[in-house]
Short mmCIF file of C-alpha atoms in Angstrom, two decimals:
data_model
loop_
_atom_site.label_atom_id
_atom_site.label_comp_id
_atom_site.label_asym_id
_atom_site.label_seq_id
_atom_site.Cartn_x
_atom_site.Cartn_y
_atom_site.Cartn_z
CA MET A 1 0.00 0.00 0.00
CA LEU A 2 2.76 2.43 0.92
CA GLY A 3 4.40 1.66 -2.41
CA GLY A 4 1.23 2.75 -4.20
CA PHE A 5 1.26 6.11 -2.43
CA TYR A 6 4.97 6.52 -3.22
CA PHE A 7 4.77 5.77 -6.95
CA GLY A 8 1.58 7.78 -7.32
CA GLN A 9 3.28 10.77 -5.74
CA LYS A 10 6.34 10.24 -7.98
CA TRP A 11 4.08 10.92 -10.95
CA PHE A 12 2.52 13.99 -9.33
CA ASP A 13 6.03 15.32 -8.63
CA THR A 14 6.58 15.54 -12.39
CA GLN A 15 3.64 17.92 -12.70
CA GLY A 16 3.51 21.56 -11.63
CA HIS A 17 4.56 22.59 -8.12
CA THR A 18 1.01 23.37 -6.98
CA THR A 19 -0.31 20.03 -8.24
CA ALA A 20 2.57 18.11 -6.65
CA LEU A 21 2.21 19.83 -3.27
CA THR A 22 -1.58 19.43 -3.24
CA ALA A 23 -1.30 15.73 -4.07
CA ALA A 24 1.36 15.29 -1.39
CA ILE A 25 -0.89 16.86 1.26
CA VAL A 26 -3.86 14.70 0.17
CA ASN A 27 -1.73 11.55 0.23
CA PHE A 28 -0.30 12.56 3.60
CA ASN A 29 -3.81 12.89 5.04
CA LEU A 30 -4.92 9.61 3.46
CA LEU A 31 -1.95 7.82 5.02
CA THR A 32 -2.79 9.37 8.37
CA LEU A 33 -6.45 8.39 7.98
CA VAL A 34 -5.50 4.82 7.08
CA ASN A 35 -3.23 4.68 10.13
CA TYR A 36 -5.98 5.86 12.49
CA THR A 37 -8.54 3.57 10.83
CA ILE A 38 -6.30 0.55 11.32
CA SER A 39 -5.75 1.52 14.97
CA ILE A 40 -9.50 1.90 15.56
CA LEU A 41 -10.32 -1.38 13.82
CA ALA A 42 -7.65 -3.14 15.86
CA THR A 43 -9.18 -1.75 19.05
CA VAL A 44 -12.68 -2.82 17.98
CA TRP A 45 -11.37 -6.29 17.11
CA VAL A 46 -9.81 -6.64 20.57
CA LEU A 47 -13.05 -5.53 22.24
CA ASP A 48 -15.10 -7.90 20.11
CA LEU A 49 -12.74 -10.74 20.92
CA SER A 50 -13.04 -9.89 24.62
CA LEU A 51 -16.84 -10.01 24.41
CA GLN A 52 -16.73 -13.35 22.62
CA LEU A 53 -14.47 -14.74 25.33
CA MET A 54 -16.80 -13.40 28.01
CA LYS A 55 -19.73 -15.17 26.36
CA GLU A 56 -17.73 -18.34 25.98
CA TYR A 57 -16.84 -18.41 29.67
CA ASP A 58 -20.36 -17.34 30.69
CA VAL A 59 -19.35 -14.01 32.13
CA HIS A 60 -22.47 -12.05 33.13
CA ALA A 61 -20.86 -8.77 34.12
CA LEU A 62 -22.49 -6.93 31.22
CA GLU A 63 -25.94 -7.91 32.47
CA LEU A 64 -25.35 -5.84 35.59
CA LEU A 65 -25.03 -2.63 33.59
CA PRO A 66 -28.21 -0.50 33.50
CA ASP A 67 -30.04 0.03 30.25
CA LEU A 68 -29.30 3.49 28.91
CA PRO A 69 -32.24 5.51 27.58
CA TYR A 70 -32.36 6.37 23.90
CA VAL A 71 -31.47 10.01 23.34
CA LYS A 72 -32.65 11.65 20.17
CA ALA A 73 -29.98 13.68 18.40
CA LYS A 74 -30.49 17.40 18.81
CA PRO A 75 -30.59 19.71 15.76
CA TRP A 76 -27.30 21.41 16.65
CA TRP A 77 -25.49 18.11 16.07
CA ARG A 78 -26.29 18.41 12.38
CA VAL A 79 -24.11 21.53 12.30
CA ALA A 80 -21.52 20.56 14.90
CA VAL A 81 -20.48 17.29 13.26
CA PRO A 82 -19.69 18.76 9.80
CA VAL A 83 -17.92 21.70 11.45
CA ALA A 84 -15.82 19.32 13.55
CA PHE A 85 -14.88 17.33 10.45
CA ALA A 86 -13.97 20.55 8.65
CA VAL A 87 -11.76 21.71 11.53
CA VAL A 88 -10.00 18.34 11.66
CA ALA A 89 -9.47 18.43 7.88
CA ILE A 90 -7.99 21.93 8.08
CA VAL A 91 -5.68 20.91 10.93
CA PHE A 92 -4.43 17.86 9.03
CA ALA A 93 -4.00 19.87 5.84
CA GLY A 94 -2.02 22.48 7.75
CA TYR A 95 0.13 19.82 9.36
CA GLY A 96 0.73 18.19 5.98
CA TYR A 97 1.75 21.51 4.44
CA SER A 98 4.11 22.20 7.35
CA TYR A 99 5.65 18.76 6.93
CA PHE A 100 6.33 19.12 3.22
CA ALA A 101 7.46 22.73 3.53
CA GLY A 102 10.02 21.68 6.13
CA LEU A 103 8.51 23.87 8.85
CA LEU A 104 8.54 21.00 11.37
CA VAL A 105 12.24 20.29 10.98
CA VAL A 106 14.81 21.61 13.44
CA ASN A 107 18.10 21.56 11.58
CA PRO A 108 20.91 19.79 13.43
CA GLN A 109 24.30 21.38 13.89
CA THR A 110 26.84 20.12 11.37
CA LEU A 111 30.20 18.80 12.55
CA SER A 112 33.07 17.71 10.35
CA HIS A 113 34.70 14.56 11.77
CA ARG A 114 38.46 15.12 12.19
CA GLY A 115 38.07 18.22 10.03
CA VAL A 116 37.56 16.26 6.80
CA ASP A 117 34.86 16.37 4.13
CA ASN A 118 34.90 13.42 1.72
CA GLY A 119 38.67 12.94 1.92
CA ASN A 120 39.56 16.55 1.09
CA GLY A 121 42.82 16.42 3.07
CA VAL A 122 44.72 14.61 5.78
CA GLN A 123 42.61 14.24 8.92
CA ASN A 124 43.27 16.59 11.83
CA THR A 125 45.39 19.05 9.85
CA VAL A 126 45.14 22.72 8.97
CA GLN A 127 45.21 21.55 5.34
CA ALA A 128 41.86 19.77 5.74
CA LEU A 129 40.50 22.45 8.08
CA THR A 130 41.06 25.14 5.44
CA ALA A 131 39.26 23.13 2.76
CA THR A 132 36.38 22.04 4.99
CA HIS A 133 35.78 25.52 6.40
CA LYS A 134 34.51 26.55 2.95
CA GLN A 135 31.46 24.33 3.59
CA HIS A 136 30.68 26.29 6.79
CA PRO A 137 30.22 23.50 9.34
CA THR A 138 28.90 24.55 12.74
CA TYR A 139 31.94 22.91 14.32
CA VAL A 140 35.05 21.12 13.16
CA GLU A 141 35.64 18.11 15.40
CA MET A 142 39.32 17.31 15.97
CA ASP A 143 41.58 15.36 18.33
CA ILE A 144 44.51 16.37 20.52
CA GLN A 145 47.08 14.42 22.52
CA GLU A 146 49.82 15.51 24.89
CA THR A 147 53.44 14.97 23.86
CA SER A 148 56.37 13.88 26.02
CA ASP A 149 57.37 17.52 26.58
CA HIS A 150 53.84 18.40 27.74
CA LYS A 151 52.71 20.18 24.58
CA PHE A 152 49.58 19.37 22.61
CA VAL A 153 49.53 18.00 19.09
CA VAL A 154 46.61 17.40 16.72
CA MET A 155 46.37 13.64 16.18
CA HIS A 156 43.75 10.91 16.57
CA ASP A 157 45.71 7.65 16.64
CA PRO A 158 48.10 6.97 19.53
CA ASN A 159 50.61 5.57 17.03
CA LEU A 160 52.07 7.16 13.88
CA SER A 161 52.03 3.95 11.84
CA THR A 162 48.85 4.62 9.85
CA LEU A 163 49.52 8.20 8.74
CA ALA A 164 53.32 8.43 8.87
CA GLY A 165 54.40 4.81 8.47
CA LYS A 166 56.39 4.99 11.71
CA ASN A 167 55.88 2.67 14.65
CA GLN A 168 56.10 5.47 17.21
CA THR A 169 53.65 6.45 19.92
CA VAL A 170 52.62 10.09 20.01
CA ASP A 171 52.91 10.62 23.75
CA ARG A 172 56.57 9.53 23.74
CA GLN A 173 57.61 12.07 21.10
CA LYS A 174 58.48 15.73 21.52
CA LEU A 175 56.39 18.35 19.75
CA ALA A 176 59.23 19.54 17.49
CA GLY A 177 59.81 16.05 16.14
CA LEU A 178 56.12 15.46 15.55
CA THR A 179 55.49 18.72 13.71
CA ASP A 180 58.42 17.86 11.42
CA THR A 181 56.79 14.54 10.52
CA THR A 182 55.07 14.16 7.13
CA ILE A 183 51.74 12.33 7.11
CA HIS A 184 49.71 10.97 4.17
CA GLU A 185 46.00 10.26 3.63
CA ASN A 186 43.38 10.47 0.87
CA GLY A 187 46.05 11.27 -1.73
CA HIS A 188 47.21 14.29 0.27
CA GLN A 189 50.26 14.92 2.40
CA THR A 190 51.28 17.54 4.94
CA LYS A 191 53.00 17.95 8.30
CA ILE A 192 51.49 17.18 11.71
CA ASP A 193 50.10 20.34 13.31
CA SER A 194 50.54 21.55 16.85
CA PHE A 195 47.32 22.39 18.64
CA ASP A 196 48.49 26.00 18.97
CA HIS A 197 48.83 26.32 15.18
CA TYR A 198 45.53 24.56 14.50
CA LEU A 199 43.66 26.63 17.08
CA HIS A 200 45.02 29.95 15.81
CA SER A 201 44.22 28.95 12.21
CA ALA A 202 40.62 28.14 13.17
CA GLN A 203 40.28 31.42 15.03
CA ARG A 204 41.50 33.39 12.02
CA MET A 205 38.79 31.67 9.96
CA HIS A 206 36.19 32.20 12.70
CA GLN A 207 35.65 28.45 12.66
CA LYS A 208 34.39 26.95 15.92
CA LEU A 209 35.97 23.71 17.12
CA LEU A 210 34.87 20.62 19.00
CA VAL A 211 38.10 19.52 20.68
CA GLU A 212 38.45 15.88 21.73
CA ILE A 213 40.99 15.42 24.52
CA LYS A 214 42.59 11.98 24.32
CA LEU A 215 44.24 10.41 27.36
CA ASN A 216 46.80 7.72 26.65
CA ALA A 217 47.79 4.89 28.99
CA GLY A 218 50.20 5.99 31.68
CA GLN A 219 49.50 9.70 31.37
CA ASN A 220 48.61 11.68 34.48
CA ARG A 221 45.05 12.85 33.91
CA ARG A 222 45.02 15.60 36.52
CA GLU A 223 48.27 17.19 35.38
CA LEU A 224 47.30 16.94 31.70
CA VAL A 225 43.95 18.62 32.29
CA ASN A 226 45.54 21.29 34.48
CA ARG A 227 47.96 22.18 31.69
CA PHE A 228 45.17 22.21 29.13
CA ILE A 229 43.00 24.53 31.24
CA LYS A 230 45.91 26.87 31.95
CA HIS A 231 46.91 27.30 28.31
CA TYR A 232 43.63 27.06 26.39
CA SER A 233 40.45 27.46 28.45
CA ASP A 234 40.15 31.24 28.15
CA SER A 235 40.80 31.17 24.41
CA LEU A 236 38.26 28.38 23.86
CA LEU A 237 35.63 30.27 25.84
CA ALA A 238 36.29 33.49 23.95
CA HIS A 239 35.80 31.78 20.58
CA HIS A 240 32.84 29.58 21.65
CA ASP A 241 34.70 26.33 21.12
CA ILE A 242 33.54 23.20 22.94
CA ILE A 243 35.26 20.05 24.25
CA HIS A 244 34.48 16.37 24.65
CA SER A 245 36.30 13.26 25.83
CA LEU A 246 35.86 9.50 26.10
CA ASP A 247 37.46 9.67 29.56
CA TYR A 248 34.86 10.76 32.11
CA GLY A 249 37.59 11.78 34.56
CA VAL A 250 38.68 14.41 32.03
CA VAL A 251 35.09 15.61 31.64
CA GLU A 252 34.53 15.84 35.38
CA GLN A 253 37.78 17.68 36.07
CA LEU A 254 37.15 20.21 33.30
CA LYS A 255 33.64 20.97 34.63
CA THR A 256 34.87 21.14 38.23
CA GLN A 257 37.82 23.44 37.62
CA LYS A 258 36.33 25.51 34.78
CA PRO A 259 32.51 25.24 34.93
CA ALA A 260 32.05 27.81 32.15
CA LEU A 261 33.50 25.40 29.59
CA THR A 262 31.01 23.45 27.46
CA VAL A 263 32.10 19.83 27.84
CA GLY A 264 30.63 16.63 26.41
CA TYR A 265 30.99 12.97 27.33
CA ILE A 266 31.59 10.49 24.49
CA LEU A 267 29.54 7.28 24.73
CA PRO A 268 30.40 4.36 22.40
CA PHE A 269 27.13 2.51 23.15
CA ASN A 270 23.62 3.18 24.38
CA PHE A 271 22.91 0.35 26.81
CA ILE A 272 21.90 2.03 30.07
CA GLY A 273 20.15 5.18 28.89
CA VAL A 274 21.19 8.69 29.89
CA PRO A 275 23.91 8.62 32.58
CA GLN A 276 24.04 11.09 35.46
CA THR A 277 27.07 13.25 34.70
CA LYS A 278 28.38 16.80 34.82
CA ALA A 279 28.60 16.86 31.03
CA ASN A 280 26.76 19.54 29.03
CA PHE A 281 26.14 17.20 26.11
CA TYR A 282 26.66 13.64 24.92
CA THR A 283 28.41 12.40 21.80
CA MET A 284 26.90 9.01 21.01
CA GLU A 285 27.94 6.44 18.39
CA TYR A 286 24.89 6.51 16.14
CA THR A 287 24.13 2.80 15.62
CA THR A 288 22.67 2.34 19.12
CA LEU A 289 21.35 5.87 19.51
CA ASN A 290 17.55 6.13 19.65
CA ASP A 291 14.81 8.65 20.36
CA ARG A 292 14.46 7.51 23.98
CA PHE A 293 18.04 8.50 24.73
CA VAL A 294 17.65 11.82 22.90
CA ASP A 295 14.38 12.63 24.69
CA GLY A 296 15.90 11.66 28.05
CA ALA A 297 18.92 13.89 27.49
CA HIS A 298 16.71 16.77 26.38
CA ARG A 299 14.64 16.45 29.55
CA GLU A 300 17.88 17.08 31.42
CA HIS A 301 18.60 20.06 29.11
CA LYS A 302 21.57 18.31 27.53
CA LYS A 303 22.29 18.09 23.82
CA VAL A 304 23.08 14.94 21.86
CA PHE A 305 25.55 14.69 18.96
CA ALA A 306 25.54 11.55 16.78
CA TRP A 307 28.82 10.21 15.38
CA THR A 308 30.06 9.13 12.81
CA VAL A 309 27.10 9.33 10.41
CA ASN A 310 28.21 8.97 6.79
CA ASP A 311 25.25 7.75 4.69
CA SER A 312 22.12 9.68 3.78
CA ASP A 313 19.64 7.18 5.28
CA SER A 314 21.38 7.28 8.66
CA MET A 315 21.52 11.07 8.50
CA ASP A 316 17.76 11.17 7.93
CA LYS A 317 17.20 8.77 10.82
CA MET A 318 19.27 10.92 13.19
CA MET A 319 17.37 14.04 12.13
CA ASN A 320 14.07 12.24 12.67
CA ILE A 321 14.96 11.44 16.29
CA ASP A 322 15.90 15.12 16.85
CA VAL A 323 19.61 14.89 17.57
CA ASP A 324 21.19 18.30 18.10
CA GLY A 325 24.23 17.68 15.94
CA ILE A 326 25.63 15.18 13.45
CA ILE A 327 29.34 14.40 13.19
CA THR A 328 30.28 13.13 9.74
CA ASP A 329 33.11 12.49 7.29
CA GLN A 330 30.68 13.53 4.53
CA LEU A 331 29.80 17.12 5.39
CA THR A 332 28.58 18.04 1.90
CA THR A 333 26.19 15.07 1.88
CA LEU A 334 24.88 16.03 5.32
CA LYS A 335 24.15 19.58 4.23
CA GLN A 336 22.30 18.23 1.18
CA GLN A 337 20.17 15.99 3.40
CA ILE A 338 19.34 18.89 5.68
CA LYS A 339 18.29 20.93 2.67
CA GLN A 340 15.98 18.11 1.56
CA GLN A 341 14.50 17.94 5.06
CA GLN A 342 13.71 21.64 4.81
CA GLY A 343 11.32 20.90 1.99
CA GLY A 344 11.76 20.40 -1.71
CA ARG A 345 10.15 18.94 -4.81
CA ASP A 346 10.90 15.32 -3.87
CA TYR A 347 7.56 14.98 -2.09
CA ALA A 348 7.42 11.24 -2.89
CA ARG A 349 10.55 10.65 -0.84
CA GLN A 350 9.19 12.71 2.06
CA LEU A 351 5.89 10.81 1.87
CA LEU A 352 7.73 7.47 1.91
CA LYS A 353 9.71 8.60 4.95
CA TYR A 354 6.51 9.61 6.77
CA GLY A 355 4.82 6.32 5.91
CA THR A 356 7.84 4.37 7.14
CA GLN A 357 7.77 6.29 10.42
CA VAL A 358 4.06 5.50 10.84
CA ILE A 359 4.71 1.79 10.27
CA ASP A 360 7.65 1.78 12.70
CA ASN A 361 5.59 3.52 15.39
CA ASN A 362 2.85 0.90 15.09
CA GLN A 363 5.23 -2.02 15.53
#
């Protein structure tokens, strides 16, 4: 049945805009009506089955109910009923128009994962940051680690083997040696960037950052966070940058020592619901993220970012459960999906999405 609505709307979408939009609203209301009709029929069937069972087991409870007198319909009902139907029709038509015009969509914030958009540079480098900034993401998400001389470098992996071909751990190298190291990815090459250089470059571009603080084995969390706060907290606050970490001890210390910072807690899985933390927001791996977690976080006035969402269907799903931000390696694709959510001529696709949501909600 849903396929019939979809292919019918596909044909209407080839006609004029007014015809396509009108057909979309009509089909939207028909789908809604079918949904409610099925729900009502299911309820009636359950009640009928209950009555049959009561008769079968000789239950006489209904005989105890008093007979209700017949009440003749009053003349005003003849006006009230059509008016009520008209009001309901107008409400549904208005809701359908709002849906297809994109008025019901709250656009998520867009975040470039490791500063990259579709392999446009080496991850976590000013090279990629410069290219990605042209797409105007809300934030560029990037990773930092502390070096052996207590400086901060922009790098995700704890080892240089993948990007530099060297079996060396980042936290055992000095900053000068790291920033002189050439790294390769996506057909691009450049040098490793210090966090100072990356941060100043972003500030010159007026590009906000989401900074992930990584804590490697054997590092002193308290001292690392103290150094980070001392050198960067005021600058991050001034430029509206935010922070997150997979290590809750880092999150807690940041919020305790510098409460004004906006700090998130990274969660790889959604198994226990919304945790009780000092975090301002949660970054959740998207495959186990659902609307219950998002709603629970929102009730606590905390935002939810989904990561790493790289295909259009998953992007749509995350938008439909009202996440506040989407972290992706495919920023251009994400912005295209958001534009489609805002309303366009592909009404058939929007209708299919609505119908799928209705089916999912009834399961």
